[in-house]
Amino acid sequence: MARSDDSVSLSALARLGFAELSEAAASLAELSTLLGIERAELLDGADAADPDAAVQGMLHVAWRDTVELRELLSAPETRRRAWQVFGASQGFADFFRRHPEQLDVLRTPGHALPSASDLRGLLLDAVGAEDGFAASGDDAALGTLRVAYRRHLVAIAAYDLGHPRPVEIVGDVAAALADIAGAALEASLAIARTRLGATLRTEDVAATRLAIIGMGKAGARELNYVSDVDVIFVGGTKDEDLVPEARAIDIATRLARETMRGLSGIEVEPPLWEVDAALRPEGKQGALVRSLASHLAYYDRWAKSWEFQALLKARPLAGDAELGDAYIEAVQPKIWSSAARENFVDSVQRMRERVMEHIDPEDAPYQLKLGAGGLRDIEFTVQLLQLVHGLTDPHIRTRGTLESIDALVEGGYIGRAEAATFADDYRVLRLMEHRLQLRELSRTHLMPRTPAGLRVLARSTGLAESGDGVWARWESVRREVREIHIRLFYRPLLSAVAALPEEERTLSTAQAHDRLAAIGFRDPAGALRHIGALTTGLSRKATIQRHLMPIMVRWFADGSDPDYALIAFRRISERLGDTPWFLRMLRDSSGAAESLTRLLSSSRYVGELMEWIPESVAWLDSTELLRPRSGAALDEEARAIQTRHESVVDALRAVRALRRRELLRTAMGAVLDVLTIEEVATSLTEITDAAIQAALRAVQREIVPEEGAALDFAVIGMGRFGGAELGFGSDADILYVYDANGIDPERAQKLSTQIVAGLREHLTDHRVPLDLDADLRPEGRNGPVVRSIEAYAEYYRRWSLSWEAQALLRARGVAGSAKLIAKFTNLADSIRYPEAIDLQGTREIKRIKARVEGERLPQGVDPRRHLKLGPGTLSDVEWLVQLLQLQHAHAVPALRTTSTIAALDAAVDAELVPAASADLLRAAWRLSSRLRSAITLYTGQTSDVLPVEPRQLDALGILLGYPERSASVLEDDYLGVTRRARKAFEALFYG
């Protein structure tokens, strides 16, 4: 019920959303007087985005004509509709001021949007069109058309503004706006025919064919309230004998110009919008109208990639429907094969970046359309995904952005959550854009810069309660859109899929066998079975696998062992089952899919571990996850594991799993070039340290009773383990030592022996063996496996040989009692860093080295190819460095290190080794170390012999960063590096 006039206070106006209260009150009073309607009644239903503007607009109309406005504002339903339209659009207010008789359009309830055929009929009727010709071709007809267009545009806006959930109908409204634009073009073309018929023969005009192809938003049926309407004109003749084609193209060109002028030219009634034909062949420099054949010839020979992207949304909009359909049918194959053009994806990505570069920096934070996180980010992303995957999938060959997002989701090309966010954000951005353009019926894509403007936008969209709220929503949408755009638009898979040869885009059974054999699969029939198992079915998982498989098969084939890679990928996929993140990450992540194929096709070591630890695929999403965890972090996790498990069996099973997991992480980082050989060695050493430390804690707790608690026990690392220079597949050379600390010697020896047995038992891992090799102990395999610290001291004092002092150069405390480790280290220092080494000792070391070279090499192996014992390889470098340490470490403290390379650097600093010789030795040591690890990574087996087979050398070369098919280059490099290192070694070692 309406309030009394006295109740319309300024505070009441403020509650209704008025800002200029005094001015509003005065205008309401004047409007009330003019219409004879009480102010309280006028305000009943005053639901307006900008009530101040609404009152001013109504007042201006009332000054010209009160009859229609009084009738409109007298009924509650039409009054509310009037407030909504006048409050949202000053442009419509100006239209009604010019044409108050058109206000009756708001008396019709808008319960649904008009159809395309309804709108076409309404505008053609307005110009009296019959058989394609309007009743008149004069300027008055153009005015009539423009008024009719705006009248029905008001009806669309009234439905939009009155809907309780405007975000949900954005797509329907945009489609109606495109339909009314098409109808206006049709009516303007009818006027153009009549106008042209006044100077030409009517039958010639009638025989001329002109199809108007809608492009961009008009073609996709997602137009704005005020937008350029992008078109392409296609001409032709209905009767070659009556009107030759050249003559028809000339007439069609005149028709096109008149059609454009009818909507964009300056007349008494303002223009509707710009008809923009700049997307035609050769742009503004090209002919306005071409025949269909001329269009196709241009697209075949000269068109650029962006022109096919523009054609993605092409649709017959007006004119000759049959010719328009023929044009669309003819260009479709060209559109959907355009992504196969060279550098297509890069060109589209660069085009989007150029758009961003040309935005005025002052406008950038406000750009709804072109800016970061704006509509263009969504549209470019969707279109690029369509064009690339539409090469093979006709189901995603759609025009509209929202329908295309749905199709991409259905096809598995976008995740459901991302698609839902993209679609919701698109609707929000389009709603903001619509409301901003309604304000003045002007073409704008900028967010308001004033609090008042933001407040009106918040009220008109219903997206927020305040101006600050709608700005916060805008910022949130921008962030979401930009994040998803970056992730999807720059997907590595896009360039890879687009670059696939045509014969590899689909894996049809008829051709796939030969193709798989041609690209490198040794068992193409088996590969086909695995591909079928991965891609068969209707599940979303199978759908995504079908999209991934062509490019992943190509990437597998680029690796060393594609057959194994495909099998491993299948096993990992099956292990992960329907885990949602797995395939989504491969599809969306930056490089994850390519990295996975590289790992599986390059390394059986990695592949076999990944089958047991499939969740490791998630590490490919971030380089940081492929970096080794620190020794302290591993120790902390191992300790936490032991607190969670009561039995030593369960605890050490978990510790072995931890070791396998971290070995896999390090291997993945090594294969993918995230880690250097030094980082790999450090990581492998720390992983082994952590496993032995955890096992020793658990075993001691289980074996040593309380009365034996005084027993100290330690594990000493030796060889490459002691030097923290482990490679993949390296043994862990160790010594075991104990200190009885008053416990009965026999009892201490027995407990220590049990501890050793427990360590060996619980660290045994058949998947990734950890061989605790104690052969470097005193007396070798003939001596006891564990000794007391006193026994070690006595042995080294009385019996030790020069090679044992040499072995102690790598001794490093790994696990157990810190006090005992310190004792052993002091003992080792007294042996390995003597004040002087006698000539006999030096000769003995050199004699043993020569014997090792002659006796320890496997029979039948070319010595030059042995990575450990061959000339110029690991043993040469290590024996030379160790001899220098024995000779000089007492006087040169920097030489007192267990690291080969650190000791070599110290020898250079001490001028014991020329820098040039050290460079040769260092290069040989690093290359030999890398090759040993590479062999283990590639084959999953340990070997010290460089293979002869070119295929295997190629595989090792790829792991070391060589180009494909570099077997001979790698072999030559290795033989050259080791030959030069051997020469330097002989000069320094044998003198």
mmCIF file of C-alpha atoms in Angstrom, residues 599 603 605-607 609 619 626 628 660-675 680 683-684 687 728 937 959:
data_model
loop_
_atom_site.group_PDB
_atom_site.id
_atom_site.type_symbol
_atom_site.label_atom_id
_atom_site.label_comp_id
_atom_site.label_asym_id
_atom_site.label_seq_id
_atom_site.Cartn_x
_atom_site.Cartn_y
_atom_site.Cartn_z
ATOM 1 C CA LEU A 599 61.424 -40.306 -17.148
ATOM 2 C CA SER A 603 65.057 -44.830 -16.965
ATOM 3 C CA TYR A 605 65.245 -47.498 -12.457
ATOM 4 C CA VAL A 606 62.770 -44.623 -12.187
ATOM 5 C CA GLY A 607 59.949 -46.489 -13.914
ATOM 6 C CA LEU A 609 60.164 -47.349 -8.508
ATOM 7 C CA TRP A 619 56.226 -34.209 -7.812
ATOM 8 C CA LEU A 626 62.199 -32.957 -7.195
ATOM 9 C CA PRO A 628 66.365 -33.798 -2.354
ATOM 10 C CA ARG A 660 62.953 -45.949 -1.800
ATOM 11 C CA ARG A 661 60.832 -42.818 -2.013
ATOM 12 C CA GLU A 662 63.802 -40.477 -1.613
ATOM 13 C CA LEU A 663 65.956 -42.500 -4.010
ATOM 14 C CA LEU A 664 63.164 -42.104 -6.550
ATOM 15 C CA ARG A 665 62.930 -38.368 -5.914
ATOM 16 C CA THR A 666 66.682 -38.026 -6.466
ATOM 17 C CA ALA A 667 66.605 -40.195 -9.583
ATOM 18 C CA MET A 668 63.763 -38.152 -11.066
ATOM 19 C CA GLY A 669 65.659 -34.946 -10.338
ATOM 20 C CA ALA A 670 68.779 -36.391 -11.932
ATOM 21 C CA VAL A 671 67.045 -37.556 -15.129
ATOM 22 C CA LEU A 672 65.215 -34.250 -15.511
ATOM 23 C CA ASP A 673 68.435 -32.247 -15.043
ATOM 24 C CA VAL A 674 67.230 -30.655 -11.826
ATOM 25 C CA LEU A 675 70.325 -31.945 -9.965
ATOM 26 C CA VAL A 680 73.030 -36.461 -6.576
ATOM 27 C CA SER A 683 71.539 -36.832 -1.685
ATOM 28 C CA LEU A 684 72.282 -40.549 -2.126
ATOM 29 C CA ILE A 687 69.562 -41.079 2.213
ATOM 30 C CA PHE A 728 73.003 -44.941 -8.256
ATOM 31 C CA LEU A 937 69.222 -45.324 -14.253
ATOM 32 C CA LEU A 959 70.576 -38.968 -19.822
#
